[in-house]
Amino acid sequence: MTLRAALFFLVTHALVIALIGPQDPIGSFLLLMAAPLLAALACVRRARDSRAACKWRLLGFAVGLFSIALLAQLYRIADGGGQAQMPLSSLILYVFYRIPLTYVAASPGGGNRYVRAVDLSIIALLWLLYYVHTRALVHLDAALWMQGLNAMSTVQNGLVFCFALIRFLAEDNADRRDFFRTLTTYALGYFLLAFYINHYQPQVPDGGWGDLLISGLFVLLAVMASSPWRPPAVAVSRNLRRVVDAGVPLMLPLLLMMVALLVSRLHPTLAIVGFIGAMLGYALRSVLTQVEIQRQRDELEALARRDPLTGLGNRRNFDESLGSAHRRARRQGLGLAVLMIDIDHFKRLNDTYGHPEGDRRLRAVAGILDGCLQRGDDLLARYGGEEFIAALPSPDIAHALSLGERLRAAVETAGLPAAEAVVTISIGVAWQAARENGDPRDLVDRADQALYRAKHAGRNRVHGAPAATAGSERPDRRA
């Protein structure tokens, strides 16, 4: 809704009130019903180009319920109800209208389906308390009815505003910040308007100037939702963000406890159910959230040790697992062999076929190597670039060299196209006997030196490292 259309709507509503007024309130009520419908449509349209689409739709659904509640009142007026007490259907709809508002303001969002199910269960229990309490108020005398209804309304409206304001202040995403800015403005306006009408003008007749105030609030919401202006993103304190993220899951249980306190006089048993539901809901949500966090942490930890291209372990995974592999081999009474493997002329292959084809060759070679090393104690990783590394128990250097030759032959036999006929590999092998107490990381350096010699001897071959010597240095290799 543009500003010009909003002014036209409000002027029209003001003229209807001035010319007809309470004598025939139907005209004013029709315009009053149209205002939240326009706001609901504006929110739904806004959801099309916003990352906070679900929140905008819930807000539109909430204000649409308000319009339906007005329709129930209109039926009462048209049927000659006059200024009789508000019908139960309208009361329930006015109460239910705040449920989506409460959910969108207080629910943290995100999480898996079980966490969302807990949030929805708290909302359902909240609605049950609202519903039972509202039905009980209808049967009281007018003074108690108004007092109970106004207290419930003030608590609901005030907490929705507070929740929305907290979310707005701590939000750093531009789309969500704009939504919570709109919700905060609307919630504050509704809180002040409801407080004024409930406490200072509770007996204002239908069709009066109070209708214009209400329609004006929804027109403001429609203008804000339709506005093309978007506030710029702002930097939010990380500490504030952390505090709010940690505290938001408390909002729904807190509201449920507040409402349980309000209904305790008329429904003590239901109030106890509300308190227990709030505590159990928060506890269950906390457990489920921690489980989800732990699962995500485990996935990230696994990804941090996995090479995304080949699916093998990465260098970090190999370095961390080498000590364990060495201890397992010694427990078995075997030595430990380390094989450093390099794809021959890989740079030329990339230059000839392109990097995507080079990546496919890497994956193919990784699959061949992995297929040849199927024992549970065998450790294989992509060490970097076109290099792979393996560590495995081996009884002697001859066995390790034989395994290296088997790996070399398997890759050559696969016949993967390359700049030099087919893809081949060079392998450097280092071995340490079980009785030796040397650092297994020295095996990596010795295997690297052996690989260097294999490449300079013509590539596509396996070369064994000599026994460890003091002061050996790792040469600078360039393929």
Coordinates of C-alpha atoms in Angstrom, one line a residue:
M1 CA 0.0 0.0 0.0
T2 CA 1.4 3.4 -1.0
L3 CA 1.3 6.4 1.3
R4 CA -1.2 8.1 -0.9
A5 CA -3.5 5.1 -0.9
A6 CA -3.2 4.9 2.9
L7 CA -4.2 8.5 3.4
F8 CA -7.1 8.1 1.0
F9 CA -8.3 5.0 3.0
L10 CA -8.0 6.8 6.4
V11 CA -9.8 10.0 5.1
T12 CA -12.6 7.8 3.7
H13 CA -12.9 6.1 7.1
A14 CA -12.9 9.4 8.9
L15 CA -15.7 10.8 6.7
V16 CA -17.8 7.6 7.2
I17 CA -17.5 8.0 11.0
A18 CA -18.2 11.8 10.9
L19 CA -21.2 11.5 8.7
I20 CA -22.8 8.3 10.0
G21 CA -21.0 7.5 13.3
P22 CA -22.4 5.1 15.9
Q23 CA -26.0 5.5 14.6
D24 CA -25.1 3.0 11.8
P25 CA -21.7 1.5 12.6
I26 CA -21.8 -1.1 9.8
G27 CA -20.1 1.2 7.3
S28 CA -17.2 1.9 9.8
F29 CA -17.0 -1.8 10.6
L30 CA -16.6 -2.7 7.0
L31 CA -13.7 -0.3 6.6
L32 CA -12.3 -1.6 9.9
M33 CA -12.4 -5.1 8.5
A34 CA -10.8 -4.1 5.3
A35 CA -7.7 -2.5 7.0
P36 CA -6.3 -5.8 8.5
L37 CA -7.1 -7.6 5.2
L38 CA -5.0 -5.0 3.3
A39 CA -2.2 -5.5 5.9
A40 CA -2.4 -9.3 5.5
L41 CA -2.2 -9.0 1.7
A42 CA 0.8 -6.7 2.0
C43 CA 2.6 -9.1 4.3
V44 CA 2.0 -12.0 2.0
R45 CA 3.2 -10.0 -1.0
R46 CA 6.3 -9.0 1.0
A47 CA 7.1 -12.7 1.6
R48 CA 7.7 -13.2 -2.1
D49 CA 11.0 -11.3 -2.1
S50 CA 12.2 -11.7 1.5
R51 CA 14.4 -14.3 3.2
A52 CA 12.1 -14.0 6.2
A53 CA 9.2 -15.2 4.0
C54 CA 7.7 -17.6 6.6
K55 CA 7.7 -14.8 9.3
W56 CA 5.9 -12.4 6.9
R57 CA 3.3 -15.1 6.1
L58 CA 2.6 -15.8 9.8
L59 CA 2.2 -12.1 10.4
G60 CA -0.2 -11.9 7.5
F61 CA -2.1 -14.9 8.8
A62 CA -2.4 -13.3 12.3
V63 CA -3.8 -10.0 11.1
G64 CA -6.2 -11.9 8.8
L65 CA -7.6 -13.6 11.9
F66 CA -8.2 -10.2 13.4
S67 CA -10.4 -9.4 10.4
I68 CA -12.4 -12.6 10.9
A69 CA -12.9 -11.7 14.5
L70 CA -14.3 -8.3 13.4
L71 CA -16.6 -10.2 11.0
A72 CA -18.1 -12.0 14.0
Q73 CA -18.8 -8.7 15.7
L74 CA -20.3 -7.3 12.6
Y75 CA -22.7 -10.1 12.5
R76 CA -23.7 -9.3 16.1
I77 CA -24.3 -5.7 15.2
A78 CA -26.2 -6.4 12.0
D79 CA -28.4 -8.9 14.0
G80 CA -29.3 -6.1 16.4
G81 CA -27.0 -7.0 19.2
G82 CA -26.2 -3.4 19.9
Q83 CA -23.6 -2.9 22.6
A84 CA -24.1 -6.3 24.2
Q85 CA -21.2 -8.2 25.5
M86 CA -18.8 -9.4 22.8
P87 CA -19.7 -12.8 21.5
L88 CA -17.5 -15.8 22.5
S89 CA -16.5 -16.4 18.8
S90 CA -15.0 -12.9 18.6
L91 CA -13.2 -13.3 21.9
I92 CA -11.7 -16.6 20.9
L93 CA -10.5 -15.2 17.6
Y94 CA -9.0 -12.1 19.2
V95 CA -7.1 -14.4 21.6
F96 CA -6.1 -16.8 18.8
Y97 CA -5.0 -13.9 16.6
R98 CA -2.1 -13.4 19.1
I99 CA -0.9 -17.0 18.8
P100 CA 0.9 -16.6 15.4
L101 CA 2.2 -13.2 16.6
T102 CA 3.6 -14.8 19.7
Y103 CA 5.2 -17.7 17.7
V104 CA 6.8 -15.4 15.2
A105 CA 8.1 -13.1 17.9
A106 CA 9.3 -15.6 20.4
S107 CA 10.1 -18.8 18.5
P108 CA 13.9 -19.1 17.8
G109 CA 13.2 -20.9 14.5
G110 CA 15.6 -23.3 12.9
G111 CA 16.4 -26.6 14.5
N112 CA 15.2 -30.0 13.4
R113 CA 11.6 -31.1 13.2
Y114 CA 11.7 -32.4 16.8
V115 CA 12.8 -29.0 18.2
R116 CA 10.1 -27.3 16.1
A117 CA 7.5 -29.8 17.4
V118 CA 8.4 -28.8 21.0
D119 CA 7.9 -25.1 20.1
L120 CA 4.5 -25.9 18.5
S121 CA 3.5 -28.0 21.5
I122 CA 4.2 -25.1 23.8
I123 CA 2.1 -22.9 21.5
A124 CA -0.7 -25.4 21.5
L125 CA -0.7 -25.5 25.3
L126 CA -0.7 -21.7 25.4
W127 CA -3.7 -21.6 23.1
L128 CA -5.5 -24.1 25.3
L129 CA -5.0 -21.9 28.4
Y130 CA -6.2 -18.9 26.4
Y131 CA -9.2 -20.7 25.2
V132 CA -10.3 -22.1 28.5
H133 CA -9.7 -18.9 30.3
T134 CA -11.6 -16.9 27.7
R135 CA -14.6 -19.3 27.9
A136 CA -14.6 -18.9 31.7
L137 CA -14.5 -15.1 31.5
V138 CA -17.7 -15.0 29.4
H139 CA -19.8 -16.4 32.3
L140 CA -18.6 -13.8 34.8
D141 CA -20.2 -10.4 35.5
A142 CA -19.2 -7.5 33.3
A143 CA -16.7 -6.0 35.7
L144 CA -14.8 -9.2 36.4
W145 CA -15.1 -10.1 32.7
M146 CA -13.4 -6.8 31.6
Q147 CA -10.8 -7.0 34.3
G148 CA -9.7 -10.6 33.4
L149 CA -9.8 -9.9 29.7
N150 CA -7.8 -6.7 30.0
A151 CA -5.2 -8.3 32.2
M152 CA -4.7 -11.1 29.7
S153 CA -4.6 -8.7 26.8
T154 CA -2.0 -6.4 28.5
V155 CA 0.3 -9.3 29.3
Q156 CA 0.0 -10.8 25.8
N157 CA 0.5 -7.6 23.9
G158 CA 3.3 -6.4 26.2
L159 CA 5.3 -9.6 25.9
V160 CA 4.9 -9.8 22.1
F161 CA 6.3 -6.2 21.9
C162 CA 9.2 -7.0 24.2
F163 CA 10.1 -10.2 22.3
A164 CA 10.0 -8.4 19.0
L165 CA 12.1 -5.6 20.2
I166 CA 14.8 -7.9 21.6
R167 CA 14.9 -9.8 18.3
F168 CA 15.2 -6.6 16.4
L169 CA 18.0 -5.2 18.5
A170 CA 20.1 -8.4 18.1
E171 CA 19.4 -9.2 14.5
D172 CA 22.2 -8.6 12.0
N173 CA 20.5 -10.1 8.9
A174 CA 19.0 -7.3 6.8
D175 CA 15.7 -9.1 5.9
R176 CA 15.0 -10.4 9.3
R177 CA 15.9 -7.1 10.9
D178 CA 13.5 -5.3 8.7
F179 CA 10.7 -7.8 9.6
F180 CA 11.3 -7.4 13.3
R181 CA 11.4 -3.6 12.9
T182 CA 8.0 -3.8 11.4
L183 CA 6.7 -6.3 14.0
T184 CA 8.1 -4.2 16.8
T185 CA 6.4 -1.0 15.5
Y186 CA 3.1 -2.8 15.0
A187 CA 3.3 -4.6 18.4
L188 CA 4.0 -1.4 20.2
G189 CA 1.2 0.4 18.5
Y190 CA -1.2 -2.4 19.3
F191 CA -0.1 -2.6 22.9
L192 CA -0.6 1.2 23.4
L193 CA -3.9 1.2 21.5
A194 CA -5.4 -1.8 23.3
F195 CA -4.2 -0.4 26.7
Y196 CA -5.9 3.0 25.9
I197 CA -9.1 1.5 24.7
N198 CA -9.4 -1.1 27.5
H199 CA -8.6 1.2 30.4
Y200 CA -9.8 4.6 29.3
Q201 CA -12.5 4.1 26.7
P202 CA -14.0 0.6 27.5
Q203 CA -17.6 1.7 26.7
V204 CA -16.9 3.6 23.4
P205 CA -19.8 2.7 21.0
D206 CA -19.2 0.8 17.8
G207 CA -18.6 3.0 14.8
G208 CA -16.8 5.8 16.8
W209 CA -13.4 7.3 16.4
G210 CA -11.8 4.4 18.1
D211 CA -12.4 2.4 14.9
L212 CA -10.2 4.9 13.0
L213 CA -7.4 4.4 15.5
I214 CA -7.5 0.7 15.0
S215 CA -7.7 0.8 11.2
G216 CA -4.9 3.4 11.2
L217 CA -2.6 0.9 12.9
F218 CA -3.3 -1.8 10.3
V219 CA -2.9 0.7 7.5
L220 CA 0.5 1.6 9.0
L221 CA 1.4 -2.1 9.0
A222 CA 0.4 -2.4 5.3
V223 CA 2.5 0.7 4.4
M224 CA 5.6 -0.7 6.2
A225 CA 5.2 -4.1 4.6
S226 CA 4.7 -2.6 1.1
S227 CA 7.5 0.0 1.4
P228 CA 10.3 -0.6 -1.1
W229 CA 12.8 1.0 1.3
R230 CA 15.0 -1.5 3.1
P231 CA 17.1 -0.4 6.1
P232 CA 20.8 -1.1 5.7
A233 CA 22.5 -3.9 7.5
V234 CA 24.0 -2.9 10.8
A235 CA 26.8 -4.4 12.9
V236 CA 25.5 -6.0 16.0
S237 CA 27.6 -6.8 19.0
R238 CA 28.6 -10.5 19.1
N239 CA 28.0 -10.6 22.8
L240 CA 24.5 -9.2 22.4
R241 CA 23.8 -11.7 19.7
R242 CA 25.1 -14.6 21.8
V243 CA 23.0 -13.5 24.8
V244 CA 19.8 -13.2 22.7
D245 CA 20.4 -16.5 20.8
A246 CA 20.8 -18.2 24.2
G247 CA 17.8 -16.4 25.7
V248 CA 15.2 -16.7 22.9
P249 CA 14.3 -20.3 23.6
L250 CA 13.2 -19.1 27.1
M251 CA 10.6 -16.7 25.6
L252 CA 7.8 -19.2 24.8
P253 CA 8.1 -21.1 28.1
L254 CA 8.2 -17.7 29.9
L255 CA 5.0 -16.6 28.2
L256 CA 3.3 -19.9 29.0
M257 CA 4.2 -19.5 32.7
M258 CA 2.9 -15.9 32.8
V259 CA -0.4 -17.0 31.3
A260 CA -0.6 -20.0 33.7
L261 CA -0.2 -17.5 36.5
L262 CA -3.1 -15.4 35.2
V263 CA -5.5 -18.4 34.9
S264 CA -4.5 -19.9 38.3
R265 CA -7.4 -18.2 40.1
L266 CA -10.1 -19.7 37.9
H267 CA -8.3 -22.9 36.8
P268 CA -5.6 -23.9 39.3
T269 CA -5.2 -27.4 37.8
L270 CA -4.8 -26.0 34.3
A271 CA -2.3 -23.5 35.7
I272 CA -0.2 -26.3 37.1
V273 CA -0.3 -28.1 33.7
G274 CA 0.9 -24.9 32.1
F275 CA 3.8 -24.5 34.6
I276 CA 4.9 -28.1 34.1
G277 CA 4.5 -27.9 30.3
A278 CA 6.7 -24.8 30.3
M279 CA 9.5 -26.4 32.3
L280 CA 9.4 -29.7 30.5
G281 CA 9.1 -28.0 27.1
Y282 CA 12.2 -25.9 27.8
A283 CA 14.1 -28.8 29.2
L284 CA 13.2 -31.1 26.3
R285 CA 14.1 -28.4 23.8
S286 CA 17.4 -27.8 25.4
V287 CA 18.3 -31.5 25.3
L288 CA 17.2 -31.8 21.6
T289 CA 19.2 -28.6 20.7
Q290 CA 22.3 -30.0 22.4
V291 CA 21.9 -33.3 20.5
E292 CA 21.6 -31.4 17.3
I293 CA 24.7 -29.2 18.1
Q294 CA 26.7 -32.3 18.9
R295 CA 25.6 -33.9 15.7
Q296 CA 26.6 -30.9 13.6
R297 CA 29.9 -30.7 15.5
D298 CA 30.7 -34.3 14.7
E299 CA 29.9 -33.7 11.0
L300 CA 32.2 -30.7 10.9
E301 CA 34.9 -32.6 12.7
A302 CA 34.5 -35.4 10.1
L303 CA 34.6 -32.9 7.2
A304 CA 37.7 -31.3 8.7
R305 CA 39.5 -34.6 8.3
R306 CA 38.1 -35.5 4.9
D307 CA 39.3 -34.5 1.4
P308 CA 36.2 -33.2 -0.3
L309 CA 37.4 -34.1 -3.9
T310 CA 38.4 -37.7 -3.4
G311 CA 36.6 -38.7 -0.2
L312 CA 39.8 -39.9 1.4
G313 CA 41.3 -38.6 4.6
N314 CA 43.2 -35.4 4.3
R315 CA 46.7 -34.5 5.5
R316 CA 45.5 -33.6 8.9
N317 CA 43.7 -36.9 9.3
F318 CA 46.9 -38.8 8.2
D319 CA 49.1 -36.9 10.6
E320 CA 46.8 -37.5 13.5
S321 CA 46.3 -41.2 12.7
L322 CA 50.0 -42.1 11.9
G323 CA 50.9 -42.6 15.6
S324 CA 48.0 -44.9 16.1
A325 CA 48.9 -46.9 13.0
H326 CA 52.5 -47.2 14.2
R327 CA 51.3 -48.6 17.6
R328 CA 48.9 -51.1 16.0
A329 CA 51.7 -52.4 13.8
R330 CA 54.0 -52.9 16.7
R331 CA 51.3 -54.7 18.7
Q332 CA 51.0 -57.1 15.8
G333 CA 54.8 -57.6 15.8
L334 CA 55.1 -56.0 12.3
G335 CA 56.9 -53.1 11.0
L336 CA 55.3 -50.0 9.5
A337 CA 55.5 -49.0 5.9
V338 CA 54.8 -45.5 4.5
L339 CA 54.2 -45.1 0.8
M340 CA 54.4 -41.6 -0.8
I341 CA 52.5 -41.6 -4.1
D342 CA 52.6 -39.0 -6.8
I343 CA 50.7 -38.8 -10.2
D344 CA 53.3 -38.4 -12.9
H345 CA 53.2 -35.2 -15.1
F346 CA 49.9 -34.0 -13.4
K347 CA 50.5 -30.4 -14.3
R348 CA 50.8 -31.3 -18.0
L349 CA 47.6 -33.4 -17.7
N350 CA 45.8 -30.3 -16.3
D351 CA 47.2 -28.1 -19.0
T352 CA 46.1 -30.6 -21.7
Y353 CA 42.7 -31.6 -20.5
G354 CA 41.7 -28.8 -18.1
H355 CA 41.3 -28.8 -14.3
P356 CA 37.8 -30.5 -14.3
E357 CA 39.3 -33.5 -16.1
G358 CA 42.3 -33.4 -13.8
D359 CA 39.9 -33.6 -10.9
R360 CA 38.3 -36.7 -12.4
R361 CA 41.7 -38.3 -12.8
L362 CA 42.5 -37.6 -9.1
R363 CA 39.2 -39.2 -8.1
A364 CA 39.9 -42.2 -10.3
V365 CA 43.4 -42.7 -9.0
A366 CA 42.1 -42.4 -5.4
G367 CA 39.5 -45.1 -6.1
I368 CA 42.1 -47.4 -7.5
L369 CA 44.4 -46.9 -4.5
D370 CA 41.6 -47.3 -2.0
G371 CA 40.5 -50.5 -3.8
C372 CA 43.9 -52.0 -3.4
L373 CA 44.2 -51.1 0.3
Q374 CA 41.2 -52.8 1.9
R375 CA 42.5 -54.0 5.2
G376 CA 41.2 -52.2 8.3
D377 CA 44.7 -51.3 9.4
D378 CA 45.6 -49.6 6.1
L379 CA 45.7 -45.8 6.2
L380 CA 45.3 -43.9 2.9
A381 CA 45.0 -40.1 2.5
R382 CA 45.3 -37.4 -0.1
Y383 CA 48.4 -35.5 1.1
G384 CA 48.1 -32.5 -1.1
G385 CA 47.8 -31.6 -4.8
E386 CA 48.4 -34.8 -6.8
E387 CA 50.1 -36.6 -3.9
F388 CA 48.7 -39.5 -1.9
I389 CA 50.2 -41.2 1.2
A390 CA 49.6 -44.6 2.7
A391 CA 50.7 -46.2 6.0
L392 CA 50.2 -49.9 6.8
P393 CA 51.6 -52.8 8.7
S394 CA 54.3 -54.7 6.8
P395 CA 56.7 -57.5 7.8
D396 CA 59.6 -56.2 5.8
I397 CA 60.7 -53.8 3.1
A398 CA 60.3 -56.4 0.4
H399 CA 56.6 -56.8 1.2
A400 CA 56.2 -53.0 1.2
L401 CA 57.9 -52.7 -2.2
S402 CA 55.7 -55.4 -3.6
L403 CA 52.6 -53.6 -2.4
G404 CA 53.9 -50.4 -4.0
E405 CA 54.4 -52.2 -7.3
R406 CA 50.9 -53.6 -7.1
L407 CA 49.5 -50.1 -6.7
R408 CA 51.6 -48.8 -9.6
A409 CA 50.6 -51.6 -11.9
A410 CA 46.9 -51.1 -11.0
V411 CA 46.9 -47.5 -11.9
E412 CA 48.8 -48.1 -15.2
T413 CA 46.5 -51.0 -16.1
A414 CA 43.4 -48.8 -15.7
G415 CA 44.5 -46.9 -18.8
L416 CA 43.3 -43.4 -17.7
P417 CA 44.0 -41.0 -20.6
A418 CA 46.8 -38.5 -19.9
A419 CA 49.2 -36.1 -21.7
E420 CA 51.8 -38.9 -21.6
A421 CA 49.7 -41.9 -23.0
V422 CA 48.0 -43.1 -19.7
V423 CA 48.1 -41.9 -16.1
T424 CA 51.0 -43.4 -14.1
I425 CA 52.3 -43.0 -10.6
S426 CA 55.6 -42.9 -8.9
I427 CA 56.0 -44.3 -5.4
G428 CA 58.5 -43.8 -2.6
V429 CA 58.5 -46.5 0.1
A430 CA 60.0 -46.3 3.6
W431 CA 59.9 -49.1 6.2
Q432 CA 60.6 -49.3 9.9
A433 CA 61.0 -52.5 11.9
A434 CA 58.8 -53.2 14.9
R435 CA 61.8 -53.3 17.2
E436 CA 62.9 -49.8 16.1
N437 CA 61.8 -46.8 18.3
G438 CA 62.1 -44.1 15.8
D439 CA 59.5 -41.4 15.3
P440 CA 57.0 -42.6 12.6
R441 CA 57.0 -39.1 11.1
D442 CA 60.6 -39.8 10.0
L443 CA 59.1 -42.4 7.7
V444 CA 57.2 -39.7 5.9
D445 CA 60.4 -37.8 5.2
R446 CA 62.2 -41.0 4.0
A447 CA 59.3 -42.0 1.8
D448 CA 59.3 -38.5 0.3
Q449 CA 63.0 -38.7 -0.5
A450 CA 62.5 -42.1 -2.1
L451 CA 59.7 -40.6 -4.2
Y452 CA 62.0 -37.9 -5.3
R453 CA 64.5 -40.5 -6.5
A454 CA 61.8 -42.5 -8.3
K455 CA 60.7 -39.5 -10.3
H456 CA 64.2 -38.6 -11.2
A457 CA 64.9 -42.1 -12.3
G458 CA 62.2 -41.8 -15.0
R459 CA 58.8 -42.0 -13.1
N460 CA 56.3 -44.8 -13.2
R461 CA 58.3 -46.8 -10.8
V462 CA 58.7 -47.7 -7.1
H463 CA 61.7 -46.8 -5.1
G464 CA 62.6 -47.9 -1.6
A465 CA 64.2 -45.6 0.9
P466 CA 67.5 -46.6 2.5
A467 CA 67.8 -47.1 6.2
A468 CA 67.4 -44.0 8.4
T469 CA 70.5 -41.9 8.7
A470 CA 71.1 -38.9 10.9
G471 CA 70.9 -35.5 9.4
S472 CA 69.0 -36.4 6.3
E473 CA 67.2 -33.5 4.8
R474 CA 64.0 -33.3 2.7
P475 CA 64.9 -32.2 -0.8
D476 CA 63.0 -29.6 -2.8
R477 CA 60.9 -31.5 -5.4
R478 CA 59.2 -29.9 -8.3
A479 CA 57.2 -32.1 -10.7

